[in-house]
PDB file of C-alpha atoms in Angstrom:
ATOM      1  CA  MET A   4     -42.970  34.636   9.492  1.00  0.00           C
ATOM      2  CA  ALA A   5     -40.868  37.379  11.068  1.00  0.00           C
ATOM      3  CA  LEU A   6     -37.192  37.138  11.807  1.00  0.00           C
ATOM      4  CA  HIS A   7     -35.863  38.369  15.112  1.00  0.00           C
ATOM      5  CA  GLN A   8     -33.165  41.024  14.878  1.00  0.00           C
ATOM      6  CA  PRO A   9     -30.979  40.946  17.983  1.00  0.00           C
ATOM      7  CA  ASP A  10     -29.918  44.230  19.558  1.00  0.00           C
ATOM      8  CA  VAL A  11     -26.274  43.632  18.578  1.00  0.00           C
ATOM      9  CA  VAL A  12     -27.021  43.871  14.843  1.00  0.00           C
ATOM     10  CA  PRO A  13     -26.506  47.463  13.679  1.00  0.00           C
ATOM     11  CA  LYS A  14     -29.309  49.261  11.888  1.00  0.00           C
ATOM     12  CA  MET A  15     -28.899  49.161   8.132  1.00  0.00           C
ATOM     13  CA  PRO A  16     -27.720  52.558   6.884  1.00  0.00           C
ATOM     14  CA  SER A  17     -30.209  54.267   4.580  1.00  0.00           C
ATOM     15  CA  ALA A  18     -27.618  54.470   1.775  1.00  0.00           C
ATOM     16  CA  LEU A  19     -27.421  50.690   1.776  1.00  0.00           C
ATOM     17  CA  ALA A  20     -31.188  50.202   2.086  1.00  0.00           C
ATOM     18  CA  ASN A  21     -31.724  52.616  -0.824  1.00  0.00           C
ATOM     19  CA  LEU A  22     -29.833  50.344  -3.244  1.00  0.00           C
ATOM     20  CA  HIS A  23     -33.086  48.488  -3.942  1.00  0.00           C
ATOM     21  CA  ASN A  24     -33.763  48.581  -7.717  1.00  0.00           C
ATOM     22  CA  ARG A  25     -30.577  50.599  -8.326  1.00  0.00           C
ATOM     23  CA  ARG A  26     -28.214  47.688  -8.699  1.00  0.00           C
ATOM     24  CA  ARG A  27     -29.602  45.659 -11.587  1.00  0.00           C
ATOM     25  CA  ALA A  28     -27.099  44.565 -14.220  1.00  0.00           C
ATOM     26  CA  GLY A  29     -27.572  42.807 -17.519  1.00  0.00           C
ATOM     27  CA  ILE A  30     -25.252  40.361 -19.197  1.00  0.00           C
ATOM     28  CA  GLN A  31     -25.312  40.316 -22.973  1.00  0.00           C
ATOM     29  CA  PRO A  32     -23.334  38.928 -25.904  1.00  0.00           C
ATOM     30  CA  ALA A  33     -20.265  41.011 -26.697  1.00  0.00           C
ATOM     31  CA  GLU A  34     -20.449  42.261 -30.271  1.00  0.00           C
ATOM     32  CA  GLY A  35     -17.400  41.303 -32.311  1.00  0.00           C
ATOM     33  CA  ARG A  36     -16.032  39.038 -29.553  1.00  0.00           C
ATOM     34  CA  ALA A  37     -17.049  35.476 -30.296  1.00  0.00           C
ATOM     35  CA  GLY A  38     -17.591  33.356 -27.208  1.00  0.00           C
ATOM     36  CA  HIS A  39     -17.613  36.379 -24.905  1.00  0.00           C
ATOM     37  CA  LEU A  40     -20.257  38.210 -22.916  1.00  0.00           C
ATOM     38  CA  ARG A  41     -20.196  41.639 -21.342  1.00  0.00           C
ATOM     39  CA  ILE A  42     -21.505  43.372 -18.262  1.00  0.00           C
ATOM     40  CA  MET A  43     -21.634  47.147 -18.176  1.00  0.00           C
ATOM     41  CA  ALA A  44     -19.372  48.848 -15.640  1.00  0.00           C
ATOM     42  CA  TRP A  45     -21.936  51.369 -14.486  1.00  0.00           C
ATOM     43  CA  LEU A  46     -21.396  52.726 -11.000  1.00  0.00           C
ATOM     44  CA  VAL A  47     -24.147  52.996  -8.419  1.00  0.00           C
ATOM     45  CA  LEU A  48     -23.130  55.958  -6.283  1.00  0.00           C
ATOM     46  CA  PRO A  49     -24.716  56.826  -2.956  1.00  0.00           C
ATOM     47  CA  VAL A  50     -26.243  60.232  -2.405  1.00  0.00           C
ATOM     48  CA  PRO A  51     -26.490  61.521   1.164  1.00  0.00           C
ATOM     49  CA  ASN A  52     -30.130  61.367   2.298  1.00  0.00           C
ATOM     50  CA  GLY A  53     -31.401  60.239  -1.095  1.00  0.00           C
ATOM     51  CA  LEU A  54     -31.638  57.485  -3.640  1.00  0.00           C
ATOM     52  CA  PRO A  55     -28.353  56.404  -5.223  1.00  0.00           C
ATOM     53  CA  ARG A  56     -27.622  57.482  -8.754  1.00  0.00           C
ATOM     54  CA  MET A  57     -26.246  55.398 -11.568  1.00  0.00           C
ATOM     55  CA  SER A  58     -23.255  56.866 -13.380  1.00  0.00           C
ATOM     56  CA  LYS A  59     -22.897  55.329 -16.805  1.00  0.00           C
ATOM     57  CA  SER A  60     -20.117  57.496 -18.203  1.00  0.00           C
ATOM     58  CA  VAL A  61     -17.052  58.036 -16.035  1.00  0.00           C
ATOM     59  CA  THR A  62     -13.319  58.311 -16.539  1.00  0.00           C
ATOM     60  CA  THR A  63     -11.360  55.132 -15.981  1.00  0.00           C
ATOM     61  CA  LEU A  64      -9.713  56.843 -13.007  1.00  0.00           C
ATOM     62  CA  ARG A  65     -13.096  57.533 -11.401  1.00  0.00           C
ATOM     63  CA  LEU A  66     -14.081  53.912 -11.958  1.00  0.00           C
ATOM     64  CA  ALA A  67     -10.877  52.792 -10.217  1.00  0.00           C
ATOM     65  CA  GLU A  68     -11.390  55.251  -7.353  1.00  0.00           C
ATOM     66  CA  GLU A  69     -14.933  54.095  -6.657  1.00  0.00           C
ATOM     67  CA  CYS A  70     -14.303  50.349  -7.015  1.00  0.00           C
ATOM     68  CA  GLY A  71     -10.788  50.163  -5.650  1.00  0.00           C
ATOM     69  CA  HIS A  72      -7.830  50.439  -7.987  1.00  0.00           C
ATOM     70  CA  GLN A  73      -6.302  47.088  -7.065  1.00  0.00           C
ATOM     71  CA  GLN A  74      -9.670  45.340  -7.227  1.00  0.00           C
ATOM     72  CA  LEU A  75     -10.281  46.720 -10.728  1.00  0.00           C
ATOM     73  CA  CYS A  76      -6.821  45.550 -11.829  1.00  0.00           C
ATOM     74  CA  ASP A  77      -7.487  42.109 -10.331  1.00  0.00           C
ATOM     75  CA  LEU A  78     -10.805  41.884 -12.182  1.00  0.00           C
ATOM     76  CA  ALA A  79      -9.209  42.774 -15.525  1.00  0.00           C
ATOM     77  CA  ALA A  80      -6.364  40.297 -14.900  1.00  0.00           C
ATOM     78  CA  ARG A  81      -8.697  37.288 -14.668  1.00  0.00           C
ATOM     79  CA  PRO A  82      -8.143  34.742 -17.494  1.00  0.00           C
ATOM     80  CA  GLY A  83      -9.933  35.822 -20.666  1.00  0.00           C
ATOM     81  CA  VAL A  84     -11.312  39.005 -19.041  1.00  0.00           C
ATOM     82  CA  SER A  85     -10.803  42.561 -20.238  1.00  0.00           C
ATOM     83  CA  LEU A  86     -12.068  46.016 -19.349  1.00  0.00           C
ATOM     84  CA  GLY A  87     -12.737  48.289 -22.278  1.00  0.00           C
ATOM     85  CA  PRO A  88     -15.039  50.846 -23.832  1.00  0.00           C
ATOM     86  CA  ALA A  89     -18.595  49.573 -24.106  1.00  0.00           C
ATOM     87  CA  PHE A  90     -18.908  50.944 -27.624  1.00  0.00           C
ATOM     88  CA  ASP A  91     -16.319  51.006 -30.392  1.00  0.00           C
ATOM     89  CA  LYS A  92     -15.853  54.603 -31.421  1.00  0.00           C
ATOM     90  CA  PRO A  93     -12.747  56.043 -33.047  1.00  0.00           C
ATOM     91  CA  GLY A  94     -10.507  58.235 -30.921  1.00  0.00           C
ATOM     92  CA  ARG A  95     -11.498  56.735 -27.571  1.00  0.00           C
ATOM     93  CA  PRO A  96      -8.706  56.643 -25.003  1.00  0.00           C
ATOM     94  CA  ALA A  97      -7.154  53.319 -24.083  1.00  0.00           C
ATOM     95  CA  VAL A  98      -8.672  51.631 -21.044  1.00  0.00           C
ATOM     96  CA  GLU A  99      -5.789  50.437 -18.914  1.00  0.00           C
ATOM     97  CA  PRO A 100      -6.746  49.600 -15.322  1.00  0.00           C
ATOM     98  CA  ALA A 101      -3.099  49.809 -14.206  1.00  0.00           C
ATOM     99  CA  THR A 102      -2.818  53.402 -15.494  1.00  0.00           C
ATOM    100  CA  PRO A 103      -6.383  54.739 -15.596  1.00  0.00           C
ATOM    101  CA  GLN A 104      -7.024  57.842 -17.688  1.00  0.00           C
ATOM    102  CA  SER A 105      -8.732  60.889 -16.212  1.00  0.00           C
ATOM    103  CA  LYS A 106      -9.452  62.997 -19.286  1.00  0.00           C
ATOM    104  CA  GLU A 107     -12.452  61.474 -21.041  1.00  0.00           C
ATOM    105  CA  LYS A 108     -15.655  59.999 -19.676  1.00  0.00           C
ATOM    106  CA  LEU A 109     -16.850  56.874 -21.403  1.00  0.00           C
ATOM    107  CA  GLN A 110     -19.028  53.876 -20.761  1.00  0.00           C
ATOM    108  CA  HIS A 111     -16.928  50.903 -19.684  1.00  0.00           C
ATOM    109  CA  ALA A 112     -17.722  47.213 -19.951  1.00  0.00           C
ATOM    110  CA  VAL A 113     -16.163  44.038 -18.655  1.00  0.00           C
ATOM    111  CA  TYR A 114     -15.773  41.340 -21.311  1.00  0.00           C
ATOM    112  CA  PHE A 115     -15.494  37.729 -20.188  1.00  0.00           C
ATOM    113  CA  PRO A 116     -15.689  34.206 -21.643  1.00  0.00           C
ATOM    114  CA  HIS A 117     -19.167  32.726 -21.943  1.00  0.00           C
ATOM    115  CA  GLU A 118     -18.336  29.857 -19.562  1.00  0.00           C
ATOM    116  CA  ASP A 119     -16.985  32.198 -16.841  1.00  0.00           C
ATOM    117  CA  ILE A 120     -19.634  32.358 -14.105  1.00  0.00           C
ATOM    118  CA  GLU A 121     -17.525  34.201 -11.505  1.00  0.00           C
ATOM    119  CA  THR A 122     -16.492  37.382 -13.319  1.00  0.00           C
ATOM    120  CA  PRO A 123     -19.999  38.879 -13.623  1.00  0.00           C
ATOM    121  CA  VAL A 124     -20.508  38.393  -9.880  1.00  0.00           C
ATOM    122  CA  VAL A 125     -17.211  40.115  -9.057  1.00  0.00           C
ATOM    123  CA  ALA A 126     -18.023  42.938 -11.488  1.00  0.00           C
ATOM    124  CA  PHE A 127     -21.488  43.385 -10.001  1.00  0.00           C
ATOM    125  CA  VAL A 128     -20.059  43.689  -6.499  1.00  0.00           C
ATOM    126  CA  LEU A 129     -17.342  46.148  -7.564  1.00  0.00           C
ATOM    127  CA  PHE A 130     -19.542  48.462  -9.634  1.00  0.00           C
ATOM    128  CA  ARG A 131     -22.919  48.245  -7.933  1.00  0.00           C
ATOM    129  CA  LEU A 132     -22.211  47.502  -4.268  1.00  0.00           C
ATOM    130  CA  MET A 133     -18.659  48.542  -3.355  1.00  0.00           C
ATOM    131  CA  PRO A 134     -19.161  52.333  -3.626  1.00  0.00           C
ATOM    132  CA  THR A 135     -22.065  52.152  -1.174  1.00  0.00           C
ATOM    133  CA  LEU A 136     -20.316  49.754   1.202  1.00  0.00           C
ATOM    134  CA  ARG A 137     -17.404  52.190   1.373  1.00  0.00           C
ATOM    135  CA  PHE A 138     -19.758  55.143   1.801  1.00  0.00           C
ATOM    136  CA  VAL A 139     -21.433  53.598   4.851  1.00  0.00           C
ATOM    137  CA  GLY A 140     -18.141  52.353   6.289  1.00  0.00           C
ATOM    138  CA  TRP A 141     -18.875  48.642   5.876  1.00  0.00           C
ATOM    139  CA  SER A 142     -15.748  47.876   3.834  1.00  0.00           C
ATOM    140  CA  ALA A 143     -12.078  48.706   3.636  1.00  0.00           C
ATOM    141  CA  PRO A 144     -11.106  52.226   2.533  1.00  0.00           C
ATOM    142  CA  HIS A 145     -10.112  52.920  -1.063  1.00  0.00           C
ATOM    143  CA  THR A 146      -6.980  51.132  -2.219  1.00  0.00           C
TER     144      THR A 146
END
């Protein structure tokens, strides 16, 4: 069966089409946080005329710039949700979405209650899809 694509539907930009197999995300138990799960805050960043790349280690400021500062703050403000380093290592900078640091790259994760089924979806959209949607002009500019 083939679907008809009317002439009024714009062609999908290659940056958006190239997201295939670059946007997977796993949800796993959060070590040391009983009753919580985590999803890694890895960014999928578009590359002009090429396959997107996944950035695992970024500053918190870069994460906020790519996802939208207000959207990142809103995500972290959800009940029982926090944004933090993915791995506990001494000397890591604090992860504060309201005042994101720009000095040290680290892997971020979103921690959320086990029963929360919405937060991983929001996180997936912010980290995997939003940078590309902005790149191709299919979403609001950075805020």
